[in-house]
Structures are given as C-alpha cells and as structure tokens.
mmCIF file of C-alpha atoms and ligand atoms in Angstrom:
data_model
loop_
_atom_site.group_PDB
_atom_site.id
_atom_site.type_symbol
_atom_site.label_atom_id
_atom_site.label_comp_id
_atom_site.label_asym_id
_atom_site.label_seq_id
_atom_site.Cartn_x
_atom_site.Cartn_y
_atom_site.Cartn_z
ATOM 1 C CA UNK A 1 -6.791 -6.205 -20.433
ATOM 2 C CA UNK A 2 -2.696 -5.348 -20.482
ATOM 3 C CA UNK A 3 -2.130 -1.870 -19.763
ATOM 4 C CA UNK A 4 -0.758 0.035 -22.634
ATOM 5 C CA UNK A 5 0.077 3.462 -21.015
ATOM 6 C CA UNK A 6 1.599 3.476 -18.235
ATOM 7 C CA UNK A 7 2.145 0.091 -16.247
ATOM 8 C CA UNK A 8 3.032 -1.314 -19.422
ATOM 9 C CA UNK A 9 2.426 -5.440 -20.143
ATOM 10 C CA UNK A 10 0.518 -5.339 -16.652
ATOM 11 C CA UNK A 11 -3.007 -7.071 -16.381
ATOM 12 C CA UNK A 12 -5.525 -4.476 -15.389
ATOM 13 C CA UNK A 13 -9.100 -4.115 -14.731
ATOM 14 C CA UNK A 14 -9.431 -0.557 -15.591
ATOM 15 C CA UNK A 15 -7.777 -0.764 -19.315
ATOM 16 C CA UNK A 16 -9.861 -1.414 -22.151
ATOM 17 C CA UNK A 17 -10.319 -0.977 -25.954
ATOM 18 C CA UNK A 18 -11.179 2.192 -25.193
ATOM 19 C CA UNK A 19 -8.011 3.629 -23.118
ATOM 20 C CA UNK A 20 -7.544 3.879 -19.181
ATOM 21 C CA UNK A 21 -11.349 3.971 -17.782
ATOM 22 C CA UNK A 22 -9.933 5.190 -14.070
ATOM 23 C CA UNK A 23 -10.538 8.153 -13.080
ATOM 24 C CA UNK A 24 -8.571 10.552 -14.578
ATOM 25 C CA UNK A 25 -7.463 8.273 -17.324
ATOM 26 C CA UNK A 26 -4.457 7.095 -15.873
ATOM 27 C CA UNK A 27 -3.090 5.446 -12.396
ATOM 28 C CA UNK A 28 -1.717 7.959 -9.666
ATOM 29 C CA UNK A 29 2.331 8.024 -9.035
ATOM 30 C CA UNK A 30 2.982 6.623 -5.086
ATOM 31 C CA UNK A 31 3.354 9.318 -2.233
ATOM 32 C CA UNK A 32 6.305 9.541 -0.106
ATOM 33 C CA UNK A 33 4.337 6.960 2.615
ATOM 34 C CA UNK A 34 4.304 4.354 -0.015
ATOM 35 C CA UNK A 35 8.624 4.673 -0.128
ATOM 36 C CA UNK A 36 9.887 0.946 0.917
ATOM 37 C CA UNK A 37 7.133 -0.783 0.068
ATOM 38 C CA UNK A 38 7.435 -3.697 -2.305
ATOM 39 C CA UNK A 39 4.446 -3.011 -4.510
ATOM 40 C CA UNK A 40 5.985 0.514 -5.370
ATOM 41 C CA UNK A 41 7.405 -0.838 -9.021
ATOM 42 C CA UNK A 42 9.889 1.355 -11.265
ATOM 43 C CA UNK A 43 8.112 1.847 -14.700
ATOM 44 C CA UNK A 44 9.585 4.056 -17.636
ATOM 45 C CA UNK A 45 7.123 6.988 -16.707
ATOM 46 C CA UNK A 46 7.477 6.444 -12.891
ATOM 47 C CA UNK A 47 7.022 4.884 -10.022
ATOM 48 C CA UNK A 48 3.294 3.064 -9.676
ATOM 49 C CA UNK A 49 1.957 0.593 -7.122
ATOM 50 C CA UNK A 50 1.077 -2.613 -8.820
ATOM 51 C CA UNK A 51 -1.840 -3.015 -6.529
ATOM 52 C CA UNK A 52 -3.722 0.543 -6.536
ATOM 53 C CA UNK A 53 -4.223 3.199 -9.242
ATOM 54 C CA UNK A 54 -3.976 5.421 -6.609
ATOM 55 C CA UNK A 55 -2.294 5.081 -3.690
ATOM 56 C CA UNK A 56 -2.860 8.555 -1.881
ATOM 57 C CA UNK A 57 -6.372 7.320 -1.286
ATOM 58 C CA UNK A 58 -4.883 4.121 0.316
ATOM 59 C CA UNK A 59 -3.458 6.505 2.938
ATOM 60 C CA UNK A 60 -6.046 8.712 3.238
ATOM 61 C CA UNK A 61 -7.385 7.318 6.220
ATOM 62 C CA UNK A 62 -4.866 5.752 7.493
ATOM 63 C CA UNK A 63 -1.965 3.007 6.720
ATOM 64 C CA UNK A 64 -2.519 1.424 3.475
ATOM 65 C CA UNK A 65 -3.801 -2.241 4.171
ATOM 66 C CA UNK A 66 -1.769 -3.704 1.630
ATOM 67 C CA UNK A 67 1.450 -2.209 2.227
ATOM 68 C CA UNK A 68 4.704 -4.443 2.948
ATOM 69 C CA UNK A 69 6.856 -2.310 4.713
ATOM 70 C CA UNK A 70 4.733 -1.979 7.372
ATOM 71 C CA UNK A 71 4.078 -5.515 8.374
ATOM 72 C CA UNK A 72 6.805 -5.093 11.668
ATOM 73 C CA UNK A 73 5.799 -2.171 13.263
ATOM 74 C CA UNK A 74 2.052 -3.114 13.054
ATOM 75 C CA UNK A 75 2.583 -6.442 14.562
ATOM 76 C CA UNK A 76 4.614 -4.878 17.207
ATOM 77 C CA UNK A 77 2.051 -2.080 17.942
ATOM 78 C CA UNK A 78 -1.172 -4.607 18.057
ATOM 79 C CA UNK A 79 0.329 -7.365 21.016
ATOM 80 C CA UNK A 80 -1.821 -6.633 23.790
ATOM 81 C CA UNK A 81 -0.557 -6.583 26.760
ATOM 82 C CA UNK A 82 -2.602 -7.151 30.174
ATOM 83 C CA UNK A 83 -1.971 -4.130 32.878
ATOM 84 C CA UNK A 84 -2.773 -6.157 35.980
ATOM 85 C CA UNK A 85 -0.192 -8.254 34.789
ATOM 86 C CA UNK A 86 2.554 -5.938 33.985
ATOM 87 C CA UNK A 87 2.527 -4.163 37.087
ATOM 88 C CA UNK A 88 3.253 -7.205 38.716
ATOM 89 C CA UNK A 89 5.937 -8.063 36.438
ATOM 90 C CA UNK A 90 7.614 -4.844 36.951
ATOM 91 C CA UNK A 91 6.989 -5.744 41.365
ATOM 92 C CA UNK A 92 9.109 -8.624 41.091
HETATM 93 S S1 SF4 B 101 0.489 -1.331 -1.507
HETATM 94 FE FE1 SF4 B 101 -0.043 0.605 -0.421
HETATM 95 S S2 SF4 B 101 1.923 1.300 0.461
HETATM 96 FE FE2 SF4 B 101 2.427 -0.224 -1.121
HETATM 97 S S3 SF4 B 101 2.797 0.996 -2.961
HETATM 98 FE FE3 SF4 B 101 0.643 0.354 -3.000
HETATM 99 S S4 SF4 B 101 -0.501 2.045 -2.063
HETATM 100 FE FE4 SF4 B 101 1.674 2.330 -1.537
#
C-alpha cells in the first residue's frame, strides 16, 4: 500500500488501512554511515532510505549490504592476492 506518513506516494509493505505496522509506527531517519548513499532520499519530514525502515540496523553488524556508496572500496578490499606470488613480484 502507498505510504501516507512519511515516505509519501512510496509503495510499502509495512503501510496499511490501519497506519504504519513497523515497529514503532514509522520508518527510522538514516545514520551518518548511510551519508552518500543513493537510497538515502530527501522527503518533507527527512531524510529516509527507500530500501529499509531502518537503516541503523543495516549497520549494526556491519556495512549495509545494499548500500551504493560503498561498492569501490569493497571491491578493492576483497581482490585476493596470492603471497607466494607477491614476494616474488616485489624480487624482481
Ligand atoms: S541502502 Fe543501506 S546505506 Fe543506503 S541509505 Fe539504505 S540503509 Fe543506508
């Protein structure tokens, strides 16, 4: 159902007839990690991710899987890199 409070004209599972059914009643405002990333949208009351009602429990153990600004440093950190073969890279 559209959201009527505070991501207004959004699609969302949590609204109903009935009001905001998350917890709480309403979706969470972003924490400073969430600054940069492209699902952190500008509403009248805010700013809300458009993917998570609440986003401090995206980082609570750990990086947000979802978030955009991220994408280069992760990528970055992950490539593997074979010891045996850097040492001898670094001989020649
Ligand atoms: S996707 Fe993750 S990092 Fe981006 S705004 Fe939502 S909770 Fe924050």
């Amino acid at each position: 159902m559209v959201c009527s409070s505070v991501k207004v004209g959004q699609n969302c599972l949590f609204m109903s007839k009935k009001g905001c059914g998350f917890n709480g009643g309403t979706c969470h405002i972003i924490v400073e990690a969430c600054e940069g990333c492209q699902k952190a949208v500008q509403y009248p009351v805010g700013k809300y991710c458009i993917s998570f009602p609440d986003p401090a429990a995206k980082w609570h153990t750990g990086n947000c899987s979802m978030a955009t600004h991220l994408e280069a440093t992760t990528k970055k950190e992950t490539a593997k890199v074979n010891p045996l073969k850097a040492s001898k890279r670094q001989g020649r």
